[in-house]
mmCIF file of C-alpha atoms in Angstrom:
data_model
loop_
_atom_site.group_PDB
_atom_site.id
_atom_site.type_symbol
_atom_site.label_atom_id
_atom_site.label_comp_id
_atom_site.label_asym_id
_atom_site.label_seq_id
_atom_site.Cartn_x
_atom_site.Cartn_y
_atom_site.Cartn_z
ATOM 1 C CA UNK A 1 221.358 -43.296 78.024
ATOM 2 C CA UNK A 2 218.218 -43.860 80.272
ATOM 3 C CA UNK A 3 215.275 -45.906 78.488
ATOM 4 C CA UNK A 4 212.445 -43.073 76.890
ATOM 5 C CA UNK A 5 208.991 -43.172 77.979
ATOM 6 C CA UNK A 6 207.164 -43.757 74.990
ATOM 7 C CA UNK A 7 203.854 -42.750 76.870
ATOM 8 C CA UNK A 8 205.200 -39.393 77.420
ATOM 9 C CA UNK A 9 206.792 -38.847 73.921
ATOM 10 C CA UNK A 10 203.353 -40.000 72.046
ATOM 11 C CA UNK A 11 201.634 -37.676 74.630
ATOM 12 C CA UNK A 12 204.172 -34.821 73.572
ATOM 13 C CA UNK A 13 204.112 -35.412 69.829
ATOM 14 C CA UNK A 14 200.481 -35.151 69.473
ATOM 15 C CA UNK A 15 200.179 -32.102 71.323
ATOM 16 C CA UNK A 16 203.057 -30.269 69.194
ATOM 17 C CA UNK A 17 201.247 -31.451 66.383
ATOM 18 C CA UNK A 18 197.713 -30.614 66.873
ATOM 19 C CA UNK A 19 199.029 -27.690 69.142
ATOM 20 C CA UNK A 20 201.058 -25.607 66.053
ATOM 21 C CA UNK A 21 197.787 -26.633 63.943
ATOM 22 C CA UNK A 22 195.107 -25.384 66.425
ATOM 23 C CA UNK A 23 197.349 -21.837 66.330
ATOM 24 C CA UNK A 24 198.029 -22.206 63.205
ATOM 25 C CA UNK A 25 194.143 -22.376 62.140
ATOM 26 C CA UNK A 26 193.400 -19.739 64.653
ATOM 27 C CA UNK A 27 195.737 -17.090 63.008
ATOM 28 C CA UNK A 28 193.686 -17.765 59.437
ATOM 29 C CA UNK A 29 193.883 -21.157 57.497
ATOM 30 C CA UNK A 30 194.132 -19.355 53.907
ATOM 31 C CA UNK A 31 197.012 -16.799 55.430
ATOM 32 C CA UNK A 32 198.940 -20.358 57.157
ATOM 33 C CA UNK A 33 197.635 -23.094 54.671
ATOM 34 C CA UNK A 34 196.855 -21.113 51.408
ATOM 35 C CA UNK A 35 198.370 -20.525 48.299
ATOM 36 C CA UNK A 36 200.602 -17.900 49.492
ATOM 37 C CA UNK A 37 201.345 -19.389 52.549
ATOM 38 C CA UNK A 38 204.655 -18.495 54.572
ATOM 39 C CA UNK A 39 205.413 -22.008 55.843
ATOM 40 C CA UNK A 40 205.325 -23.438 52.896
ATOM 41 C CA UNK A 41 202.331 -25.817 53.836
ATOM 42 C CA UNK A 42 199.594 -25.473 51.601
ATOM 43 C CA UNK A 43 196.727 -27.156 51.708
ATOM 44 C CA UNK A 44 194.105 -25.206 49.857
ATOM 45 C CA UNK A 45 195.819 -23.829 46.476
ATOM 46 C CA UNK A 46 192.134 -22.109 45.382
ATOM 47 C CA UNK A 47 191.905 -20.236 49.003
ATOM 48 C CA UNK A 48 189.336 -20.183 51.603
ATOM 49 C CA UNK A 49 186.263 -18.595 52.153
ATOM 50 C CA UNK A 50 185.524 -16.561 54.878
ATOM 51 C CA UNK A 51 183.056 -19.144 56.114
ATOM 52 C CA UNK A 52 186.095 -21.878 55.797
ATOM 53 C CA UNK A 53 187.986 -19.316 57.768
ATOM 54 C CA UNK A 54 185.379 -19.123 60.744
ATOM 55 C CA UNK A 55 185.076 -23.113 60.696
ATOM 56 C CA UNK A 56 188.910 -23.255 60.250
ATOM 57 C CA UNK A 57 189.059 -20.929 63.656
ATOM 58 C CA UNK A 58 186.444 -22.876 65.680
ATOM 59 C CA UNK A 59 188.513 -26.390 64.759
ATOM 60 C CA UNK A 60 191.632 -24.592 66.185
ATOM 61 C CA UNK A 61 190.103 -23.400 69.070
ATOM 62 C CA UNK A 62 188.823 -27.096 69.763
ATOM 63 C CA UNK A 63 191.897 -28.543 68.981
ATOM 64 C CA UNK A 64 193.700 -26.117 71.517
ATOM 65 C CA UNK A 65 190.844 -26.823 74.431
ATOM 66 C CA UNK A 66 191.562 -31.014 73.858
ATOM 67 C CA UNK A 67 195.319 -30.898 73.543
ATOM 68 C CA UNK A 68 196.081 -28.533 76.749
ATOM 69 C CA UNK A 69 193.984 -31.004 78.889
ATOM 70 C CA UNK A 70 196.802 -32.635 79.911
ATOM 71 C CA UNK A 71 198.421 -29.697 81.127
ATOM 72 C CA UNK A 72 195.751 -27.867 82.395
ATOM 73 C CA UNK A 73 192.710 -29.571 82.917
ATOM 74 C CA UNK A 74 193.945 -32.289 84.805
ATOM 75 C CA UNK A 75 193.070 -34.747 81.772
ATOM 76 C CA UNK A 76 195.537 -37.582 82.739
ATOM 77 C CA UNK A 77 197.744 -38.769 79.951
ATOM 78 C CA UNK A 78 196.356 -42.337 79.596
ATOM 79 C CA UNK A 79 192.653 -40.151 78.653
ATOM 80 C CA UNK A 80 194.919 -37.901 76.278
ATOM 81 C CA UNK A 81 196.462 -40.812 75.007
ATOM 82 C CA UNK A 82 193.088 -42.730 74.045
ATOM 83 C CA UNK A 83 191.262 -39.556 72.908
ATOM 84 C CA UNK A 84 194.583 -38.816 70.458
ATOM 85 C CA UNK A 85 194.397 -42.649 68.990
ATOM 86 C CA UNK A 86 190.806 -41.675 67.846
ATOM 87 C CA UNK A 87 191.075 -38.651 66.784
ATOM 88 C CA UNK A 88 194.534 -39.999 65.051
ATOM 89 C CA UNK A 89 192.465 -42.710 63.097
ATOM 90 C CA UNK A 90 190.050 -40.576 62.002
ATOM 91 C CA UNK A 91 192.819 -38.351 60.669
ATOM 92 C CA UNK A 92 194.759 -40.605 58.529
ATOM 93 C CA UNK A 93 190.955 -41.368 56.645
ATOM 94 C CA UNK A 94 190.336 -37.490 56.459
ATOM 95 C CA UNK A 95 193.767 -36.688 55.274
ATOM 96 C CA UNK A 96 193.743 -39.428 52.510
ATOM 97 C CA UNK A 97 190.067 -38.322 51.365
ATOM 98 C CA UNK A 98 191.798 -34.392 51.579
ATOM 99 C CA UNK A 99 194.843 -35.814 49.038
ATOM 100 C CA UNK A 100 192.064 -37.047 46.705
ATOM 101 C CA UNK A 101 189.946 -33.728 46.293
ATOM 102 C CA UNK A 102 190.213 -32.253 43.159
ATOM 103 C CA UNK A 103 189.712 -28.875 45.079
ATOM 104 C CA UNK A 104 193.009 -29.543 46.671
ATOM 105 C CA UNK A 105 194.750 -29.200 43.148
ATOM 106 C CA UNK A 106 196.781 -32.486 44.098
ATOM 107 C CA UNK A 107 198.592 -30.323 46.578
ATOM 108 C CA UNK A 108 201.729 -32.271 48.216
ATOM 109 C CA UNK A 109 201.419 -31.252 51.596
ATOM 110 C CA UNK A 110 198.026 -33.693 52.392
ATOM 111 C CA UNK A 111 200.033 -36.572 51.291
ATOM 112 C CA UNK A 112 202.969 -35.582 53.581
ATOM 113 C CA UNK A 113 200.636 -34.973 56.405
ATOM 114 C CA UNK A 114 198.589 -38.215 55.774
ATOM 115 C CA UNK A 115 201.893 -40.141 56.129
ATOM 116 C CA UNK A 116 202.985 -38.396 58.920
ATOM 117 C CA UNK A 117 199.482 -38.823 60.713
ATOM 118 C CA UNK A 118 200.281 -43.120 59.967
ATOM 119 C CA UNK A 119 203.318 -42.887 61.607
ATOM 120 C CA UNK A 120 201.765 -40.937 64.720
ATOM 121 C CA UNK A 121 198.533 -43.446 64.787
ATOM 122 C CA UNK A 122 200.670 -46.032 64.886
ATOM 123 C CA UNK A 123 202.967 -44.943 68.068
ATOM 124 C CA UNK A 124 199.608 -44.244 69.355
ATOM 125 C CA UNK A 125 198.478 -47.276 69.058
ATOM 126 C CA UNK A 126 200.902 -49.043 70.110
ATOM 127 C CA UNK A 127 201.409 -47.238 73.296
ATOM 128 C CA UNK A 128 197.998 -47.361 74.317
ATOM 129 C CA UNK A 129 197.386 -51.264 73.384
ATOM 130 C CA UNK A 130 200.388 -51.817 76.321
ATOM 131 C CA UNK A 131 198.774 -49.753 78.312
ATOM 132 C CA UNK A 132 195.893 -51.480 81.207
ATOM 133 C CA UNK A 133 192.810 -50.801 80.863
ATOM 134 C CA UNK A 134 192.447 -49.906 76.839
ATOM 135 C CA UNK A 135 188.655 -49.733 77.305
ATOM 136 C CA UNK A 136 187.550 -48.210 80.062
ATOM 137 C CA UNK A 137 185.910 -45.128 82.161
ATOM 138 C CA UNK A 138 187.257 -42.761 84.350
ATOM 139 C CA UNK A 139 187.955 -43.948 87.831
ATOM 140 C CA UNK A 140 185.553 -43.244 90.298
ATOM 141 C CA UNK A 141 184.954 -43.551 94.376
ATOM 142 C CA UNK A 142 183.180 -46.657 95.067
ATOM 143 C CA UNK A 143 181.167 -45.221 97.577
ATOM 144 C CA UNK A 144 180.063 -41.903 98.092
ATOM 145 C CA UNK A 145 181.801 -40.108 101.237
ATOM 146 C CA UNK A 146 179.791 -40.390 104.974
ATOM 147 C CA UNK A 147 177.301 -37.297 105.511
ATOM 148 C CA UNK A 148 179.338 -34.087 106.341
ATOM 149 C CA UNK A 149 182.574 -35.720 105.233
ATOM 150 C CA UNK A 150 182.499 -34.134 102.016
ATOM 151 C CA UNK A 151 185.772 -32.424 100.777
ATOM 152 C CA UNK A 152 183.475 -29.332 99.595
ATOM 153 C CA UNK A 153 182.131 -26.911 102.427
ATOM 154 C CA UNK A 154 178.842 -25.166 102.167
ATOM 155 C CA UNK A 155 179.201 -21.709 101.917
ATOM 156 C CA UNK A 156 177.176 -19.892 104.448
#
């Protein structure tokens, strides 16, 4: 059994994650998270407005645009990695504030996903505190290239 590169399984959780929610919020967040929802997951007992419903589609669509940077947008996984851990963090606070909303009717499902997000922060953490260079930019030249030596050509 070869050795599992914790990097790339962090990297791969998060996205499934925030990936099935992004769609998930996209196709309507009372139809996928209401009271009547078909996965079972519900979040908002008392339904959602239709202004919750735009905001719940614009999160999604954000959510989709960050997590397919990695596969599309040539985000490298180390970036991913470091914008997940925040975004991670701030999710185990907004999911524990979300159990404690009387709005919420108690529902189960924050709790479960509040423990869940702990267990993700924490593999996120830990693989970007081994990684070099926790704090830091984006790589870039050290000098800019010679005149004319530029990779992009001026159109004519």
């Amino acid at each position: 059994m070869g050795k599992v590169d914790l990097r790339a399984l962090t990297a791969n959780v998060t996205m499934a994650m925030y990936g099935a929610y992004a769609v998930q919020m996209l196709v309507g967040a009372d139809m996928m998270f209401g009271a009547n929802s078909p996965i079972g997951m519900v979040f908002w007992p008392s339904g959602v407005t239709p202004v919750g419903e735009w905001f719940a589609r614009a999160c999604g669509l954000t959510i989709l645009t960050v997590i397919l940077g990695p596969l599309y947008c040539g985000v490298s996984r180390d970036s991913f990695l470091k914008q997940a851990l925040f975004f991670n963090v701030c999710g185990v606070f907004l999911g524990s504030y979300g159990s404690m909303m009387p709005e919420a009717g108690g529902a189960v499902m924050w709790k479960v996903q509040t423990a869940i997000n702990v267990i993700v922060t924490l593999l996120n953490l830990y693989v970007v505190l081994q990684s070099k260079g926790f704090i830091g930019r984006a790589k870039t030249p050290s000098k800019s290239p010679a005149r004319g030596k530029s990779p992009m050509k001026k159109g004519k």
